[in-house]
Short mmCIF file of C-alpha atoms in Angstrom, two decimals:
data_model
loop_
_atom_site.label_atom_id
_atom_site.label_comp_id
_atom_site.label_asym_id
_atom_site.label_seq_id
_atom_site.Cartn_x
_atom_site.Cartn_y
_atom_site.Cartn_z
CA UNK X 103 -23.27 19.56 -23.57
CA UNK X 104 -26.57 18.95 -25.60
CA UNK X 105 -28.31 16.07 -24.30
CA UNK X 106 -29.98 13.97 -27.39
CA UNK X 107 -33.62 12.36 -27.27
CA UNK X 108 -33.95 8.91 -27.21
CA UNK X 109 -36.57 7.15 -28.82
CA UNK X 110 -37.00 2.97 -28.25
CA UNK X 111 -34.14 2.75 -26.03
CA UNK X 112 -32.11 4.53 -29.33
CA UNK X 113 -30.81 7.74 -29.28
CA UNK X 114 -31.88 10.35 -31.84
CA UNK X 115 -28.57 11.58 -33.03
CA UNK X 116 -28.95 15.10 -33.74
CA UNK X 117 -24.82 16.03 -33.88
CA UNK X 118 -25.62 17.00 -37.79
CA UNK X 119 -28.71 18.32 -38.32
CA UNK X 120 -32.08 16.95 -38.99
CA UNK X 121 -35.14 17.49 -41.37
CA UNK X 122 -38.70 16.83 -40.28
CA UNK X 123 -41.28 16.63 -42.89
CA UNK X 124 -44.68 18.01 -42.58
CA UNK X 125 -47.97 15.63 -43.26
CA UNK X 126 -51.02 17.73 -42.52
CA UNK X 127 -54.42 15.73 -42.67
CA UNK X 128 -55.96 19.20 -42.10
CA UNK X 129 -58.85 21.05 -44.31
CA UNK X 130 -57.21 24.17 -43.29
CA UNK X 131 -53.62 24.27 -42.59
CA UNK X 132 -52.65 27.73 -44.01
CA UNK X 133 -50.08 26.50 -46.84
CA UNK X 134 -51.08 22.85 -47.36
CA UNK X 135 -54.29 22.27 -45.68
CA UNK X 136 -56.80 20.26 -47.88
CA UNK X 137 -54.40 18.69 -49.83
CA UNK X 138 -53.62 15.47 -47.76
CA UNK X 139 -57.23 13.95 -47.29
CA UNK X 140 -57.85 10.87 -48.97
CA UNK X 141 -56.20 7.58 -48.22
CA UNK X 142 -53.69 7.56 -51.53
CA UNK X 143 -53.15 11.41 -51.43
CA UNK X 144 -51.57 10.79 -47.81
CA UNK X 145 -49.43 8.08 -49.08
CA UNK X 146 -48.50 9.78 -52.25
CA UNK X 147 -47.13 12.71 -49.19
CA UNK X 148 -45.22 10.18 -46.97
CA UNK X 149 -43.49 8.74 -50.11
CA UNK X 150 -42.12 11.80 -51.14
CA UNK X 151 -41.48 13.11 -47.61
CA UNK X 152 -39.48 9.56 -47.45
CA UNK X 153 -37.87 9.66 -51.07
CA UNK X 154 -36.75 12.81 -50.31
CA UNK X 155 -34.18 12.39 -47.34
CA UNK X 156 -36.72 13.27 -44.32
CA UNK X 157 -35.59 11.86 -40.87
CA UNK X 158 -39.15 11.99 -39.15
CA UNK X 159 -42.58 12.52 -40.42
CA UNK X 160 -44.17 15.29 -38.43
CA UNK X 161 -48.39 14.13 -38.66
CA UNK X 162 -50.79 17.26 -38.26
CA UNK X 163 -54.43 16.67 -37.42
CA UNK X 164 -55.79 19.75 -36.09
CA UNK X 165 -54.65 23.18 -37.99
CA UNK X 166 -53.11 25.58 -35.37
CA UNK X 167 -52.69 28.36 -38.13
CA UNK X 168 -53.07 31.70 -36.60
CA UNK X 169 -57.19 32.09 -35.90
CA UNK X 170 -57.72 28.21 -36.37
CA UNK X 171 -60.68 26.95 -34.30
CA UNK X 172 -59.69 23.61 -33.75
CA UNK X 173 -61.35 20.37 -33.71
CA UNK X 174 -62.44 17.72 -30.71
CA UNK X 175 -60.52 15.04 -29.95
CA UNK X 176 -62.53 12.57 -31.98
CA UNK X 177 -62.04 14.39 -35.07
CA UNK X 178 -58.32 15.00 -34.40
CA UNK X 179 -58.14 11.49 -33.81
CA UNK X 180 -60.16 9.90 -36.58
CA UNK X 181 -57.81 12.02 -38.99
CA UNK X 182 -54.22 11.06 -37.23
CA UNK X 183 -54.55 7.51 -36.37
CA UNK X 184 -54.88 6.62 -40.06
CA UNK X 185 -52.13 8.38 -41.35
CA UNK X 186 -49.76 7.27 -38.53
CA UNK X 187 -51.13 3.81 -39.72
CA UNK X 188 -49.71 4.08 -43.55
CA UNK X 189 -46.66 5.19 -41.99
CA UNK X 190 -45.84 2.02 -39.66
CA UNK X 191 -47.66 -0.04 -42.24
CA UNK X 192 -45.25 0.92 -45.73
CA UNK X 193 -42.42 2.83 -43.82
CA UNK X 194 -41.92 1.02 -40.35
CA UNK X 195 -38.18 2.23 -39.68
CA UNK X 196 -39.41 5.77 -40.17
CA UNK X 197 -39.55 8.06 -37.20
CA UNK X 198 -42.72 10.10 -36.76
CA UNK X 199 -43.72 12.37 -34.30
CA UNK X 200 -47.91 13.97 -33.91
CA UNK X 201 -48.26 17.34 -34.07
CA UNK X 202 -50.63 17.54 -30.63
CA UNK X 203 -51.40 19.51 -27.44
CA UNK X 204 -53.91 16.67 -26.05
CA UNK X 205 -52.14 14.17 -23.76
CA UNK X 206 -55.42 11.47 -24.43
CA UNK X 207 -54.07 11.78 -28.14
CA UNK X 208 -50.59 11.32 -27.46
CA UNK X 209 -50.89 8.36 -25.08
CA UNK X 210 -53.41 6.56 -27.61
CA UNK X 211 -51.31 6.82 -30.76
CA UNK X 212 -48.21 5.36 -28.31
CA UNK X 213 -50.16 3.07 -26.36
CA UNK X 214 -51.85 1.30 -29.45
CA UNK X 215 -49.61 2.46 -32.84
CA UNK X 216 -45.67 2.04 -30.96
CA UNK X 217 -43.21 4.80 -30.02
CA UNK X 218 -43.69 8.18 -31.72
CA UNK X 219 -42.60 12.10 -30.58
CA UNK X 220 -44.98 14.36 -29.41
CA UNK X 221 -45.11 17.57 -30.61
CA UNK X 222 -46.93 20.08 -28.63
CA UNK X 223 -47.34 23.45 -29.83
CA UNK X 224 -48.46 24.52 -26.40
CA UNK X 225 -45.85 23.31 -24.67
CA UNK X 226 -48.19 22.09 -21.84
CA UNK X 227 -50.17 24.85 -21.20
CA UNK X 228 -53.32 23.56 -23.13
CA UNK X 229 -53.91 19.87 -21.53
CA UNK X 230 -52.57 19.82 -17.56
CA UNK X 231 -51.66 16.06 -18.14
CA UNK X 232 -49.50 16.60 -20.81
CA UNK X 233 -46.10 16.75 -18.36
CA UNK X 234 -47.36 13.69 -16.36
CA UNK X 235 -48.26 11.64 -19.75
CA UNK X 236 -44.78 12.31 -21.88
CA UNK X 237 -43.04 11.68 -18.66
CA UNK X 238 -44.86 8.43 -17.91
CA UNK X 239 -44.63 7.22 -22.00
CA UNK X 240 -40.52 8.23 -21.68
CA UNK X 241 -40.84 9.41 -25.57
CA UNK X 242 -39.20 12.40 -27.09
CA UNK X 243 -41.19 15.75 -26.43
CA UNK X 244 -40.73 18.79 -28.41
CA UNK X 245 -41.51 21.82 -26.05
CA UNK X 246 -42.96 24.63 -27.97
CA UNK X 247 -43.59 28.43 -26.50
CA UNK X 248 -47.05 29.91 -27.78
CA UNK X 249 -48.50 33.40 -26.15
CA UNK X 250 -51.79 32.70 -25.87
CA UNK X 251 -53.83 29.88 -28.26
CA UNK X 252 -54.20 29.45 -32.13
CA UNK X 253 -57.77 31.21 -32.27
CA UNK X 254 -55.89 34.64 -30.64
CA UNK X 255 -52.21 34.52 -30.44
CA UNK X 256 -51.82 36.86 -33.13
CA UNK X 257 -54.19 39.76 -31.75
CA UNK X 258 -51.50 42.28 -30.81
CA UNK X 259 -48.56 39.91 -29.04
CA UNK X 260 -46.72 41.72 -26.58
CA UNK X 261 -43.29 41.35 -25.09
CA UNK X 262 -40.83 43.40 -23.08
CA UNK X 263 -38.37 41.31 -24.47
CA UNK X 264 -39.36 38.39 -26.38
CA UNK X 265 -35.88 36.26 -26.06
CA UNK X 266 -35.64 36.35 -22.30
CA UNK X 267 -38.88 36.13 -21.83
CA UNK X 268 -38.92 32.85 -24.49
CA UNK X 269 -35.85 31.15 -22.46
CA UNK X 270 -37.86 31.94 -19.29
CA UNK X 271 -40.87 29.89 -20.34
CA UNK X 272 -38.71 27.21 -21.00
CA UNK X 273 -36.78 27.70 -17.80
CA UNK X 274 -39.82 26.94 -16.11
CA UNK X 275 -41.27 24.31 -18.32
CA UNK X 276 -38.13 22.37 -18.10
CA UNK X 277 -38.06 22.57 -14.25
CA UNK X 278 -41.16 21.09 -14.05
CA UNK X 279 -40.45 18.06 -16.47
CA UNK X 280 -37.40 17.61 -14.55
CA UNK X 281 -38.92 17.35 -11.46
CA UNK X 282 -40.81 14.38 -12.74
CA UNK X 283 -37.80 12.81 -14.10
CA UNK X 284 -38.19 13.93 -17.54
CA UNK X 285 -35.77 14.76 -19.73
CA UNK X 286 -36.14 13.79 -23.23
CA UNK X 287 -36.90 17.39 -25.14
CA UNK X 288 -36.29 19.26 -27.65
CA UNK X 289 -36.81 22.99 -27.66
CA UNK X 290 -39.02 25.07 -30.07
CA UNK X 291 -38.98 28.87 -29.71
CA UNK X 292 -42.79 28.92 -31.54
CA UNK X 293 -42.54 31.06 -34.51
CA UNK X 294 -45.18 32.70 -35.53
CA UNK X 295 -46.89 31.68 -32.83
CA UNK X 296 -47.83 34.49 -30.65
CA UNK X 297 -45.01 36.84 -32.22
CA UNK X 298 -45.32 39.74 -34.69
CA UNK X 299 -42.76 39.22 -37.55
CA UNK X 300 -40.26 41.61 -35.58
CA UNK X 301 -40.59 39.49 -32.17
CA UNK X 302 -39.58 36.05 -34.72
CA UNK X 303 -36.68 37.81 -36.17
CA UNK X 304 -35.42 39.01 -32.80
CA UNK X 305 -35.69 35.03 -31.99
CA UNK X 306 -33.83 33.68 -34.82
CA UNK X 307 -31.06 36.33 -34.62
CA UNK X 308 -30.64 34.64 -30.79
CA UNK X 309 -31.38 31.10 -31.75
CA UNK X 310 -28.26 29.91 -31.28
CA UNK X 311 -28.66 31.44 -27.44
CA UNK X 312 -31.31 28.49 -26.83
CA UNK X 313 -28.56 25.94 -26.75
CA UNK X 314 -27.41 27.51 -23.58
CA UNK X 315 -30.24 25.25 -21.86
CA UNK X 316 -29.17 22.11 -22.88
CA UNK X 317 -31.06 20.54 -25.35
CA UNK X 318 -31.38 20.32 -29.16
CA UNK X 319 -33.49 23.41 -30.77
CA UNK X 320 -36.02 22.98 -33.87
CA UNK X 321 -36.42 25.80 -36.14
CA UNK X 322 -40.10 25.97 -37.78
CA UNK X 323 -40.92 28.62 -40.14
CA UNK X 324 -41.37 27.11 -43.35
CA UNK X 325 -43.80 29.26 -45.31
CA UNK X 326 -44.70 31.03 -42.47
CA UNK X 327 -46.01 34.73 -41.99
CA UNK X 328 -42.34 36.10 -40.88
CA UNK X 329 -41.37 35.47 -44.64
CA UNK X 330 -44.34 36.33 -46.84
CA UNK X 331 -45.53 38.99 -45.20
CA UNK X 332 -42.19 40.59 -44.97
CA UNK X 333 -41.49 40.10 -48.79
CA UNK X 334 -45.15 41.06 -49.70
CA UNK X 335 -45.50 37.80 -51.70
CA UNK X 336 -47.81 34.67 -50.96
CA UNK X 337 -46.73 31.49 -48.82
CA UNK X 338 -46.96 29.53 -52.54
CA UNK X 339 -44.22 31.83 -52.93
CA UNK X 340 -41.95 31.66 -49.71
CA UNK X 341 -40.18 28.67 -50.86
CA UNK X 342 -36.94 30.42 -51.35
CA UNK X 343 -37.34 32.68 -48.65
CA UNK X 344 -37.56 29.64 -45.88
CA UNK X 345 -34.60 28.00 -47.06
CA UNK X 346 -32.88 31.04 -46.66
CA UNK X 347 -33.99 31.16 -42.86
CA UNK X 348 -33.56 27.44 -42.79
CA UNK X 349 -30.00 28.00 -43.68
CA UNK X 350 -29.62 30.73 -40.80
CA UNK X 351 -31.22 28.18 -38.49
CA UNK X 352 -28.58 25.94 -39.40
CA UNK X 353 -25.88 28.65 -39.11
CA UNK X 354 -27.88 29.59 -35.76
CA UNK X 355 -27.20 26.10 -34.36
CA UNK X 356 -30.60 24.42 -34.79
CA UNK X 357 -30.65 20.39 -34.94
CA UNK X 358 -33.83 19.89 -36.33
CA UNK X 359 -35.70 21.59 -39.27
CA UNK X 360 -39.35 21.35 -39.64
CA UNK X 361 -40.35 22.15 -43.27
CA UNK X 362 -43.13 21.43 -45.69
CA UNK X 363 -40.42 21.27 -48.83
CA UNK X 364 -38.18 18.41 -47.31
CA UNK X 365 -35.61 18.06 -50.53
CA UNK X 366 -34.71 21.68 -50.13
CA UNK X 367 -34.06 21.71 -46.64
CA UNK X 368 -32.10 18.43 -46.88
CA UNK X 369 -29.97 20.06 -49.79
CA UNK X 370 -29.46 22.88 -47.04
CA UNK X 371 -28.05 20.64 -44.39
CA UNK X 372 -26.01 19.12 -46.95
CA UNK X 373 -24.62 21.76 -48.03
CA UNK X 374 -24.09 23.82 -44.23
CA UNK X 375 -22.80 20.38 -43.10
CA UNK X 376 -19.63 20.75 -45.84
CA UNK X 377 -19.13 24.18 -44.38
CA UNK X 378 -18.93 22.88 -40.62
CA UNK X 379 -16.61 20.31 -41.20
CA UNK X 380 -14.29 23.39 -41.24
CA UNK X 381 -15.60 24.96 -38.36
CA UNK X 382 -12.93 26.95 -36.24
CA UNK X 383 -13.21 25.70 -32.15
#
């Protein structure tokens, strides 16, 4: 039995799958960054993330592209806290979650901005209080695997075997969070991050494996290196390659896309969901 998140007392139904739309406020984001920096260019982004079918707006402040530097917690927050604003302000029923490893950031944006889910790409290893803060706040956390951090994760990754050793991280992770009566998760395998392409297709020919754990799984390689790279095109040009691993996500069992192109991915579910109505049990 997959347990679903709750967010506001009200759980996040995830028994048909779910499409999470990207806004990165980033310079550098490897696909989008720059694009999203001015004040009507972000709300020109949420609308269409909206108008498009999105369930949850997915707010990026600080690139974690493969070699990204990062920024300090001012600058992260001086970018997110805005563009959460716009949200709440023209958009209040949406859901949004912050795409953040610093537990300060996650409690401010709750504390003074309502409810949102916190996305951390280092599933806790980058901020010791993140566990203690998500678990005090009672909001959805989406617990991501990462070898290493953005700056090095891709110099030479190495795994004996990348699946078990994946499900053992979140073995762990999840023991942890349990002990301090924590519970509300999703699971993110981390493609891409801290993987060659090889170690990320091993993981999404086992995705489905990750529901063995108990809780809903979020597939996230739109336009990511795994696609381009392996078609010898650009990520301007993986657009038909990630809704083809979107759809094997689906097919895989994953509850929650995250994707920069949000109508194609909610075509995707559309269409997977008129196949599963048939499904044999």
């Amino acid at each position: 039995m997959i347990k679903f998140p709750v967010i506001e007392r009200q759980v996040l139904d995830l028994s048909r799958p779910r499409v999470m739309g990207i806004l990165n406020v980033t310079p550098d984001s490897f696909y989008d960054g720059g694009k999203y920096l001015s004040e009507t260019k972000v709300i020109e982004r949420i609308r269409q993330i909206v108008e498009e079918g999105a369930d949850i707006i997915d707010v990026g402040a600080c690139s974690t592209r493969p070699g990204a530097a990062g920024v300090d917690e001012k600058e992260e927050m001086a970018r997110l806290e805005p563009a959460v604003e716009l949200i709440r302000k023209y958009y209040p029923n949406m859901l949004v979650s912050i795409d953040t490893y610093r537990a300060k950031i996650a409690e401010e944006i709750n504390t003074c901005l309502g409810p949102v889910i916190v996305n951390d790409i280092s599933g806790g290893t980058m901020d010791s209080r993140m566990f203690e803060t998500v678990a005090r706040m009672k909001v959805p956390y989406i617990l991501m695997h990462i070898q290493g951090i953005p700056r090095t994760m891709q110099r030479n990754p190495v795994y004996e075997n990348v699946v078990e050793e994946v499900k053992l991280f979140f073995k762990e992770r999840i023991t942890r969070l349990n002990e301090l009566g924590f519970d509300n998760l999703i699971l993110d395998p981390g493609f891409g991050f801290g993987k060659t392409a090889e170690h990320n297709f091993q993981l999404m020919e086992a995705l489905d494996t990750f529901q063995e754990l108990g809780y809903p799984v979020l597939s996230g390689i739109s336009r990511k290196g795994m696609i381009w790279k392996t078609l010898d095109i650009t990520p301007a040009e993986a657009l038909n390659g990630t809704t083809v691993l979107n759809t094997v996500s689906l097919m895989k069992g994953a509850q929650l896309l995250r994707v920069h192109d949000v109508k194609e991915a909610v075509e995707a579910v559309k269409l997977f969901n008129c196949i599963h109505q048939f499904a044999r049990f």
